[in-house]
Amino acid sequence: MGAIKDMNPEHLALLKHSIQEFNKWRADNWNVKPDLSGADLRGMNLFQANLTDTNLSSADLSDAILVSAEARSADFDHTNLTGAQCQGVNFSLSNMTRASFQGANLTGSSLQNCCLLEVDFTGADCTGALFNNSNLQNATFYDAIVKGANFDGTNVHEANI
């Protein structure tokens, strides 16, 4: 396994300074893929942040507020989202291999067409979440709420639901 690439400190500083400025920078620099790999974003308010195509692998987003964020095609490989507020987040097409959503709120979120291998949803609220056409192989949903969640076309082989 190769070494984890260091995050871009300029991207992190911009995100921590202001979500509005970060989103404007994203709109003006649509061809740049932000690198926040390994970033400490614990408890950060990322309400409506544009995290599309962002590398957040191995980042710590525990207890962060991501409500209504846009995170399509992002990399959440080994990311800690324990206790995160993720209501209405669009995670479609993202890689979330071995991420942790323990105790997170994913109400109404879209996790369609995602790689969710070995993801831990223990105690998470997944009410109304969309998991369509995703790979949930070896994912864990112990004590999770999945009322109204959609798993159409999803690989749940060896998942613990």
Short mmCIF file of N, CA and C in Angstrom, two decimals:
data_model
loop_
_atom_site.label_atom_id
_atom_site.label_comp_id
_atom_site.label_asym_id
_atom_site.label_seq_id
_atom_site.Cartn_x
_atom_site.Cartn_y
_atom_site.Cartn_z
N MET A 1 0.85 -1.17 0.00
CA MET A 1 0.00 0.00 0.00
C MET A 1 0.89 1.23 0.00
N GLY A 2 0.64 2.18 -0.90
CA GLY A 2 1.45 3.38 -1.02
C GLY A 2 1.15 4.39 0.07
N ALA A 3 2.05 5.35 0.19
CA ALA A 3 1.87 6.40 1.19
C ALA A 3 0.72 7.32 0.78
N ILE A 4 0.03 7.82 1.79
CA ILE A 4 -1.06 8.75 1.53
C ILE A 4 -0.47 10.09 1.15
N LYS A 5 -0.95 10.64 0.06
CA LYS A 5 -0.51 11.94 -0.41
C LYS A 5 -0.97 13.02 0.57
N ASP A 6 -0.13 14.00 0.81
CA ASP A 6 -0.51 15.08 1.71
C ASP A 6 -1.59 15.95 1.08
N MET A 7 -2.47 16.46 1.95
CA MET A 7 -3.52 17.34 1.48
C MET A 7 -2.93 18.67 1.03
N ASN A 8 -3.73 19.42 0.33
CA ASN A 8 -3.32 20.74 -0.11
C ASN A 8 -3.69 21.75 0.98
N PRO A 9 -2.70 22.36 1.66
CA PRO A 9 -3.01 23.27 2.77
C PRO A 9 -3.81 24.51 2.33
N GLU A 10 -3.64 24.92 1.08
CA GLU A 10 -4.41 26.07 0.58
C GLU A 10 -5.90 25.72 0.48
N HIS A 11 -6.20 24.52 0.03
CA HIS A 11 -7.60 24.08 -0.07
C HIS A 11 -8.22 24.01 1.33
N LEU A 12 -7.47 23.47 2.29
CA LEU A 12 -7.97 23.37 3.66
C LEU A 12 -8.19 24.76 4.27
N ALA A 13 -7.26 25.67 4.09
CA ALA A 13 -7.40 27.02 4.63
C ALA A 13 -8.62 27.73 4.05
N LEU A 14 -8.84 27.57 2.76
CA LEU A 14 -9.99 28.19 2.10
C LEU A 14 -11.30 27.62 2.65
N LEU A 15 -11.36 26.32 2.82
CA LEU A 15 -12.56 25.68 3.36
C LEU A 15 -12.83 26.15 4.79
N LYS A 16 -11.79 26.22 5.61
CA LYS A 16 -11.96 26.61 7.01
C LYS A 16 -12.29 28.10 7.15
N HIS A 17 -11.87 28.91 6.18
CA HIS A 17 -12.13 30.35 6.26
C HIS A 17 -13.60 30.68 6.04
N SER A 18 -14.20 30.10 4.96
CA SER A 18 -15.59 30.41 4.64
C SER A 18 -16.13 29.43 3.61
N ILE A 19 -17.26 28.80 3.92
CA ILE A 19 -17.89 27.88 2.96
C ILE A 19 -18.30 28.64 1.70
N GLN A 20 -18.82 29.85 1.87
CA GLN A 20 -19.25 30.64 0.71
C GLN A 20 -18.07 30.93 -0.22
N GLU A 21 -16.92 31.32 0.36
CA GLU A 21 -15.74 31.59 -0.47
C GLU A 21 -15.21 30.31 -1.11
N PHE A 22 -15.25 29.20 -0.35
CA PHE A 22 -14.81 27.91 -0.90
C PHE A 22 -15.70 27.53 -2.08
N ASN A 23 -17.03 27.67 -1.93
CA ASN A 23 -17.95 27.33 -3.01
C ASN A 23 -17.73 28.24 -4.23
N LYS A 24 -17.46 29.52 -4.00
CA LYS A 24 -17.19 30.44 -5.11
C LYS A 24 -15.90 30.04 -5.81
N TRP A 25 -14.87 29.71 -5.02
CA TRP A 25 -13.60 29.25 -5.59
C TRP A 25 -13.82 27.99 -6.43
N ARG A 26 -14.67 27.07 -5.92
CA ARG A 26 -14.97 25.85 -6.66
C ARG A 26 -15.62 26.18 -8.00
N ALA A 27 -16.58 27.11 -7.99
CA ALA A 27 -17.27 27.50 -9.23
C ALA A 27 -16.30 28.14 -10.23
N ASP A 28 -15.37 28.94 -9.73
CA ASP A 28 -14.39 29.61 -10.59
C ASP A 28 -13.27 28.68 -11.04
N ASN A 29 -13.03 27.60 -10.30
CA ASN A 29 -11.95 26.66 -10.59
C ASN A 29 -12.50 25.24 -10.71
N TRP A 30 -13.53 25.08 -11.52
CA TRP A 30 -14.27 23.83 -11.63
C TRP A 30 -13.38 22.65 -12.05
N ASN A 31 -12.24 22.93 -12.68
CA ASN A 31 -11.36 21.86 -13.16
C ASN A 31 -10.36 21.39 -12.09
N VAL A 32 -10.32 22.03 -10.92
CA VAL A 32 -9.41 21.65 -9.85
C VAL A 32 -10.11 20.69 -8.91
N LYS A 33 -9.43 19.59 -8.60
CA LYS A 33 -9.97 18.60 -7.66
C LYS A 33 -9.34 18.88 -6.29
N PRO A 34 -10.12 19.44 -5.36
CA PRO A 34 -9.57 19.75 -4.04
C PRO A 34 -9.04 18.50 -3.33
N ASP A 35 -7.90 18.66 -2.66
CA ASP A 35 -7.30 17.56 -1.93
C ASP A 35 -7.32 17.88 -0.44
N LEU A 36 -8.25 17.24 0.27
CA LEU A 36 -8.38 17.39 1.73
C LEU A 36 -8.12 16.04 2.41
N SER A 37 -7.33 15.21 1.76
CA SER A 37 -7.04 13.89 2.31
C SER A 37 -6.35 14.02 3.66
N GLY A 38 -6.87 13.28 4.63
CA GLY A 38 -6.29 13.29 5.96
C GLY A 38 -6.60 14.53 6.79
N ALA A 39 -7.44 15.43 6.29
CA ALA A 39 -7.73 16.68 7.00
C ALA A 39 -8.52 16.43 8.27
N ASP A 40 -8.25 17.25 9.29
CA ASP A 40 -9.00 17.22 10.54
C ASP A 40 -10.14 18.23 10.42
N LEU A 41 -11.34 17.72 10.15
CA LEU A 41 -12.53 18.56 9.99
C LEU A 41 -13.58 18.21 11.03
N ARG A 42 -13.12 17.69 12.17
CA ARG A 42 -14.04 17.29 13.24
C ARG A 42 -14.93 18.45 13.66
N GLY A 43 -16.25 18.18 13.68
CA GLY A 43 -17.22 19.14 14.16
C GLY A 43 -17.40 20.37 13.29
N MET A 44 -16.79 20.41 12.13
CA MET A 44 -16.85 21.59 11.27
C MET A 44 -18.23 21.73 10.62
N ASN A 45 -18.68 22.97 10.48
CA ASN A 45 -19.95 23.25 9.80
C ASN A 45 -19.69 23.38 8.31
N LEU A 46 -20.09 22.37 7.55
CA LEU A 46 -19.91 22.35 6.09
C LEU A 46 -21.27 22.40 5.40
N PHE A 47 -22.23 23.07 6.02
CA PHE A 47 -23.58 23.22 5.48
C PHE A 47 -23.51 23.75 4.05
N GLN A 48 -24.09 23.02 3.11
CA GLN A 48 -24.17 23.35 1.69
C GLN A 48 -22.81 23.50 1.01
N ALA A 49 -21.77 22.88 1.54
CA ALA A 49 -20.45 22.93 0.92
C ALA A 49 -20.44 22.14 -0.39
N ASN A 50 -19.70 22.64 -1.37
CA ASN A 50 -19.54 21.94 -2.63
C ASN A 50 -18.27 21.09 -2.54
N LEU A 51 -18.46 19.81 -2.22
CA LEU A 51 -17.35 18.87 -2.07
C LEU A 51 -17.27 17.91 -3.25
N THR A 52 -17.93 18.23 -4.34
CA THR A 52 -17.91 17.39 -5.54
C THR A 52 -16.46 17.18 -5.99
N ASP A 53 -16.13 15.93 -6.31
CA ASP A 53 -14.80 15.55 -6.80
C ASP A 53 -13.67 15.85 -5.82
N THR A 54 -13.98 15.98 -4.54
CA THR A 54 -12.96 16.30 -3.53
C THR A 54 -12.37 15.01 -2.96
N ASN A 55 -11.05 15.02 -2.76
CA ASN A 55 -10.39 13.90 -2.11
C ASN A 55 -10.44 14.13 -0.60
N LEU A 56 -11.28 13.35 0.08
CA LEU A 56 -11.42 13.41 1.53
C LEU A 56 -10.99 12.08 2.16
N SER A 57 -10.19 11.31 1.44
CA SER A 57 -9.77 10.01 1.96
C SER A 57 -9.00 10.19 3.26
N SER A 58 -9.33 9.33 4.22
CA SER A 58 -8.71 9.32 5.55
C SER A 58 -8.91 10.62 6.33
N ALA A 59 -9.85 11.46 5.92
CA ALA A 59 -10.15 12.69 6.67
C ALA A 59 -10.99 12.35 7.89
N ASP A 60 -10.97 13.23 8.88
CA ASP A 60 -11.80 13.06 10.07
C ASP A 60 -12.91 14.09 10.03
N LEU A 61 -14.11 13.63 9.70
CA LEU A 61 -15.31 14.47 9.64
C LEU A 61 -16.28 14.08 10.75
N SER A 62 -15.76 13.49 11.82
CA SER A 62 -16.64 13.09 12.91
C SER A 62 -17.35 14.31 13.48
N ASP A 63 -18.65 14.14 13.72
CA ASP A 63 -19.51 15.19 14.27
C ASP A 63 -19.60 16.45 13.40
N ALA A 64 -19.17 16.37 12.16
CA ALA A 64 -19.28 17.51 11.24
C ALA A 64 -20.73 17.68 10.77
N ILE A 65 -21.05 18.88 10.33
CA ILE A 65 -22.37 19.19 9.79
C ILE A 65 -22.22 19.33 8.28
N LEU A 66 -22.75 18.35 7.55
CA LEU A 66 -22.68 18.35 6.09
C LEU A 66 -24.06 18.50 5.47
N VAL A 67 -25.03 18.96 6.23
CA VAL A 67 -26.41 19.06 5.76
C VAL A 67 -26.46 19.77 4.41
N SER A 68 -27.15 19.15 3.45
CA SER A 68 -27.37 19.69 2.10
C SER A 68 -26.08 19.93 1.32
N ALA A 69 -25.00 19.27 1.70
CA ALA A 69 -23.74 19.40 0.95
C ALA A 69 -23.85 18.64 -0.37
N GLU A 70 -23.02 19.03 -1.31
CA GLU A 70 -22.93 18.36 -2.61
C GLU A 70 -21.59 17.65 -2.63
N ALA A 71 -21.62 16.31 -2.61
CA ALA A 71 -20.38 15.53 -2.52
C ALA A 71 -20.32 14.42 -3.57
N ARG A 72 -20.84 14.70 -4.75
CA ARG A 72 -20.81 13.73 -5.84
C ARG A 72 -19.37 13.41 -6.24
N SER A 73 -19.14 12.16 -6.57
CA SER A 73 -17.85 11.70 -7.10
C SER A 73 -16.67 12.05 -6.20
N ALA A 74 -16.91 12.13 -4.92
CA ALA A 74 -15.83 12.43 -3.96
C ALA A 74 -15.20 11.13 -3.49
N ASP A 75 -14.01 11.24 -2.91
CA ASP A 75 -13.31 10.08 -2.38
C ASP A 75 -13.34 10.16 -0.85
N PHE A 76 -14.11 9.25 -0.24
CA PHE A 76 -14.24 9.15 1.21
C PHE A 76 -13.62 7.84 1.71
N ASP A 77 -12.66 7.31 1.01
CA ASP A 77 -12.01 6.06 1.39
C ASP A 77 -11.39 6.19 2.79
N HIS A 78 -11.79 5.29 3.72
CA HIS A 78 -11.29 5.30 5.10
C HIS A 78 -11.61 6.60 5.86
N THR A 79 -12.64 7.31 5.49
CA THR A 79 -13.00 8.57 6.13
C THR A 79 -13.86 8.33 7.36
N ASN A 80 -13.62 9.09 8.41
CA ASN A 80 -14.39 8.99 9.65
C ASN A 80 -15.51 10.02 9.63
N LEU A 81 -16.76 9.55 9.49
CA LEU A 81 -17.94 10.40 9.52
C LEU A 81 -18.82 10.02 10.71
N THR A 82 -18.22 9.51 11.77
CA THR A 82 -18.95 9.10 12.96
C THR A 82 -19.69 10.29 13.55
N GLY A 83 -20.99 10.12 13.75
CA GLY A 83 -21.81 11.17 14.35
C GLY A 83 -22.06 12.38 13.48
N ALA A 84 -21.68 12.32 12.20
CA ALA A 84 -21.86 13.46 11.30
C ALA A 84 -23.34 13.67 10.95
N GLN A 85 -23.72 14.91 10.75
CA GLN A 85 -25.06 15.27 10.31
C GLN A 85 -25.01 15.40 8.78
N CYS A 86 -25.57 14.39 8.10
CA CYS A 86 -25.47 14.30 6.63
C CYS A 86 -26.84 14.30 5.97
N GLN A 87 -27.81 14.98 6.56
CA GLN A 87 -29.15 14.99 5.99
C GLN A 87 -29.14 15.68 4.62
N GLY A 88 -29.73 14.98 3.64
CA GLY A 88 -29.88 15.56 2.31
C GLY A 88 -28.59 15.74 1.52
N VAL A 89 -27.55 15.00 1.87
CA VAL A 89 -26.28 15.11 1.14
C VAL A 89 -26.33 14.24 -0.11
N ASN A 90 -25.78 14.74 -1.21
CA ASN A 90 -25.67 13.97 -2.44
C ASN A 90 -24.26 13.39 -2.51
N PHE A 91 -24.15 12.10 -2.12
CA PHE A 91 -22.88 11.38 -2.17
C PHE A 91 -22.77 10.53 -3.44
N SER A 92 -23.69 10.66 -4.38
CA SER A 92 -23.73 9.79 -5.56
C SER A 92 -22.37 9.67 -6.23
N LEU A 93 -22.08 8.46 -6.70
CA LEU A 93 -20.88 8.14 -7.46
C LEU A 93 -19.59 8.26 -6.66
N SER A 94 -19.69 8.30 -5.33
CA SER A 94 -18.50 8.45 -4.49
C SER A 94 -17.92 7.10 -4.07
N ASN A 95 -16.63 7.10 -3.77
CA ASN A 95 -15.95 5.95 -3.21
C ASN A 95 -15.91 6.15 -1.69
N MET A 96 -16.54 5.23 -0.96
CA MET A 96 -16.59 5.32 0.50
C MET A 96 -16.08 4.05 1.15
N THR A 97 -15.21 3.34 0.49
CA THR A 97 -14.69 2.09 1.01
C THR A 97 -14.15 2.27 2.42
N ARG A 98 -14.62 1.42 3.33
CA ARG A 98 -14.19 1.37 4.73
C ARG A 98 -14.41 2.68 5.49
N ALA A 99 -15.34 3.52 5.04
CA ALA A 99 -15.70 4.73 5.79
C ALA A 99 -16.54 4.34 7.00
N SER A 100 -16.61 5.22 7.99
CA SER A 100 -17.44 4.98 9.17
C SER A 100 -18.50 6.06 9.28
N PHE A 101 -19.76 5.61 9.26
CA PHE A 101 -20.91 6.48 9.48
C PHE A 101 -21.60 6.09 10.79
N GLN A 102 -20.86 5.59 11.76
CA GLN A 102 -21.46 5.17 13.02
C GLN A 102 -22.20 6.33 13.67
N GLY A 103 -23.49 6.10 13.96
CA GLY A 103 -24.29 7.12 14.62
C GLY A 103 -24.56 8.37 13.80
N ALA A 104 -24.25 8.34 12.52
CA ALA A 104 -24.47 9.51 11.65
C ALA A 104 -25.94 9.61 11.25
N ASN A 105 -26.36 10.80 10.85
CA ASN A 105 -27.72 11.02 10.35
C ASN A 105 -27.63 11.20 8.84
N LEU A 106 -28.11 10.20 8.10
CA LEU A 106 -28.10 10.21 6.63
C LEU A 106 -29.50 10.34 6.06
N THR A 107 -30.43 10.88 6.85
CA THR A 107 -31.83 11.01 6.42
C THR A 107 -31.92 11.72 5.07
N GLY A 108 -32.57 11.06 4.12
CA GLY A 108 -32.81 11.66 2.81
C GLY A 108 -31.58 11.86 1.95
N SER A 109 -30.47 11.24 2.28
CA SER A 109 -29.25 11.39 1.48
C SER A 109 -29.24 10.43 0.30
N SER A 110 -28.48 10.79 -0.72
CA SER A 110 -28.32 9.95 -1.89
C SER A 110 -26.93 9.32 -1.87
N LEU A 111 -26.92 7.99 -1.77
CA LEU A 111 -25.68 7.22 -1.85
C LEU A 111 -25.79 6.28 -3.04
N GLN A 112 -26.34 6.78 -4.13
CA GLN A 112 -26.57 5.97 -5.33
C GLN A 112 -25.29 5.80 -6.12
N ASN A 113 -25.12 4.60 -6.67
CA ASN A 113 -23.96 4.28 -7.51
C ASN A 113 -22.64 4.52 -6.77
N CYS A 114 -22.62 4.19 -5.48
CA CYS A 114 -21.43 4.37 -4.66
C CYS A 114 -20.74 3.04 -4.37
N CYS A 115 -19.45 3.12 -4.11
CA CYS A 115 -18.71 1.97 -3.60
C CYS A 115 -18.72 2.10 -2.09
N LEU A 116 -19.49 1.23 -1.43
CA LEU A 116 -19.67 1.27 0.02
C LEU A 116 -19.15 -0.02 0.66
N LEU A 117 -18.08 -0.56 0.10
CA LEU A 117 -17.49 -1.79 0.63
C LEU A 117 -17.04 -1.60 2.07
N GLU A 118 -17.50 -2.50 2.94
CA GLU A 118 -17.08 -2.54 4.34
C GLU A 118 -17.37 -1.25 5.11
N VAL A 119 -18.36 -0.47 4.67
CA VAL A 119 -18.74 0.75 5.38
C VAL A 119 -19.51 0.39 6.64
N ASP A 120 -19.26 1.12 7.72
CA ASP A 120 -19.91 0.87 9.00
C ASP A 120 -21.01 1.90 9.24
N PHE A 121 -22.26 1.44 9.14
CA PHE A 121 -23.43 2.29 9.39
C PHE A 121 -24.05 1.97 10.76
N THR A 122 -23.30 1.39 11.67
CA THR A 122 -23.84 1.01 12.98
C THR A 122 -24.49 2.21 13.66
N GLY A 123 -25.75 2.05 14.03
CA GLY A 123 -26.47 3.10 14.74
C GLY A 123 -26.82 4.32 13.92
N ALA A 124 -26.60 4.28 12.62
CA ALA A 124 -26.90 5.43 11.76
C ALA A 124 -28.39 5.52 11.44
N ASP A 125 -28.87 6.73 11.21
CA ASP A 125 -30.25 6.95 10.77
C ASP A 125 -30.21 7.12 9.26
N CYS A 126 -30.66 6.10 8.54
CA CYS A 126 -30.66 6.09 7.07
C CYS A 126 -32.08 6.21 6.53
N THR A 127 -32.97 6.81 7.30
CA THR A 127 -34.37 6.96 6.90
C THR A 127 -34.45 7.65 5.54
N GLY A 128 -35.09 6.99 4.59
CA GLY A 128 -35.30 7.56 3.27
C GLY A 128 -34.05 7.73 2.42
N ALA A 129 -32.93 7.16 2.83
CA ALA A 129 -31.70 7.27 2.04
C ALA A 129 -31.80 6.41 0.79
N LEU A 130 -31.13 6.82 -0.26
CA LEU A 130 -31.12 6.10 -1.53
C LEU A 130 -29.77 5.41 -1.71
N PHE A 131 -29.81 4.08 -1.73
CA PHE A 131 -28.60 3.28 -1.92
C PHE A 131 -28.63 2.58 -3.28
N ASN A 132 -29.50 2.99 -4.18
CA ASN A 132 -29.69 2.32 -5.47
C ASN A 132 -28.37 2.09 -6.19
N ASN A 133 -28.24 0.87 -6.72
CA ASN A 133 -27.12 0.50 -7.59
C ASN A 133 -25.75 0.70 -6.96
N SER A 134 -25.68 0.60 -5.63
CA SER A 134 -24.40 0.73 -4.94
C SER A 134 -23.89 -0.64 -4.54
N ASN A 135 -22.63 -0.69 -4.14
CA ASN A 135 -22.03 -1.92 -3.67
C ASN A 135 -21.85 -1.83 -2.16
N LEU A 136 -22.69 -2.56 -1.43
CA LEU A 136 -22.68 -2.58 0.03
C LEU A 136 -22.08 -3.88 0.57
N GLN A 137 -21.25 -4.53 -0.23
CA GLN A 137 -20.67 -5.79 0.20
C GLN A 137 -19.91 -5.61 1.51
N ASN A 138 -20.21 -6.48 2.49
CA ASN A 138 -19.60 -6.47 3.81
C ASN A 138 -19.85 -5.20 4.61
N ALA A 139 -20.86 -4.41 4.25
CA ALA A 139 -21.23 -3.23 5.04
C ALA A 139 -21.99 -3.69 6.28
N THR A 140 -21.98 -2.86 7.31
CA THR A 140 -22.62 -3.19 8.58
C THR A 140 -23.67 -2.15 8.92
N PHE A 141 -24.88 -2.63 9.22
CA PHE A 141 -26.01 -1.76 9.57
C PHE A 141 -26.58 -2.12 10.95
N TYR A 142 -25.77 -2.58 11.88
CA TYR A 142 -26.27 -2.95 13.20
C TYR A 142 -26.95 -1.75 13.86
N ASP A 143 -28.16 -1.97 14.39
CA ASP A 143 -28.93 -0.93 15.08
C ASP A 143 -29.17 0.32 14.23
N ALA A 144 -29.03 0.22 12.91
CA ALA A 144 -29.29 1.35 12.03
C ALA A 144 -30.78 1.43 11.69
N ILE A 145 -31.26 2.61 11.40
CA ILE A 145 -32.64 2.82 10.97
C ILE A 145 -32.62 2.92 9.45
N VAL A 146 -33.33 2.01 8.77
CA VAL A 146 -33.35 2.00 7.31
C VAL A 146 -34.77 2.15 6.77
N LYS A 147 -35.68 2.69 7.59
CA LYS A 147 -37.07 2.86 7.18
C LYS A 147 -37.14 3.75 5.92
N GLY A 148 -37.80 3.22 4.90
CA GLY A 148 -37.98 3.97 3.66
C GLY A 148 -36.73 4.09 2.80
N ALA A 149 -35.63 3.44 3.19
CA ALA A 149 -34.41 3.48 2.38
C ALA A 149 -34.62 2.62 1.13
N ASN A 150 -33.99 2.99 0.04
CA ASN A 150 -34.14 2.28 -1.22
C ASN A 150 -32.83 1.56 -1.55
N PHE A 151 -32.92 0.23 -1.68
CA PHE A 151 -31.76 -0.60 -1.99
C PHE A 151 -31.89 -1.26 -3.37
N ASP A 152 -32.74 -0.73 -4.26
CA ASP A 152 -32.94 -1.33 -5.58
C ASP A 152 -31.61 -1.44 -6.34
N GLY A 153 -31.34 -2.62 -6.86
CA GLY A 153 -30.15 -2.85 -7.67
C GLY A 153 -28.85 -2.84 -6.89
N THR A 154 -28.93 -2.90 -5.58
CA THR A 154 -27.76 -2.79 -4.73
C THR A 154 -27.19 -4.17 -4.40
N ASN A 155 -25.86 -4.28 -4.41
CA ASN A 155 -25.19 -5.50 -4.01
C ASN A 155 -25.08 -5.49 -2.49
N VAL A 156 -25.82 -6.38 -1.82
CA VAL A 156 -25.79 -6.47 -0.37
C VAL A 156 -25.15 -7.80 0.07
N HIS A 157 -24.34 -8.39 -0.80
CA HIS A 157 -23.70 -9.67 -0.50
C HIS A 157 -22.87 -9.54 0.78
N GLU A 158 -23.16 -10.40 1.73
CA GLU A 158 -22.48 -10.46 3.01
C GLU A 158 -22.60 -9.17 3.82
N ALA A 159 -23.57 -8.32 3.48
CA ALA A 159 -23.83 -7.13 4.29
C ALA A 159 -24.63 -7.54 5.52
N ASN A 160 -24.44 -6.87 6.61
CA ASN A 160 -25.14 -7.13 7.85
C ASN A 160 -26.20 -6.07 8.05
N ILE A 161 -27.40 -6.36 7.50
CA ILE A 161 -28.51 -5.40 7.58
C ILE A 161 -29.56 -5.93 8.53
#
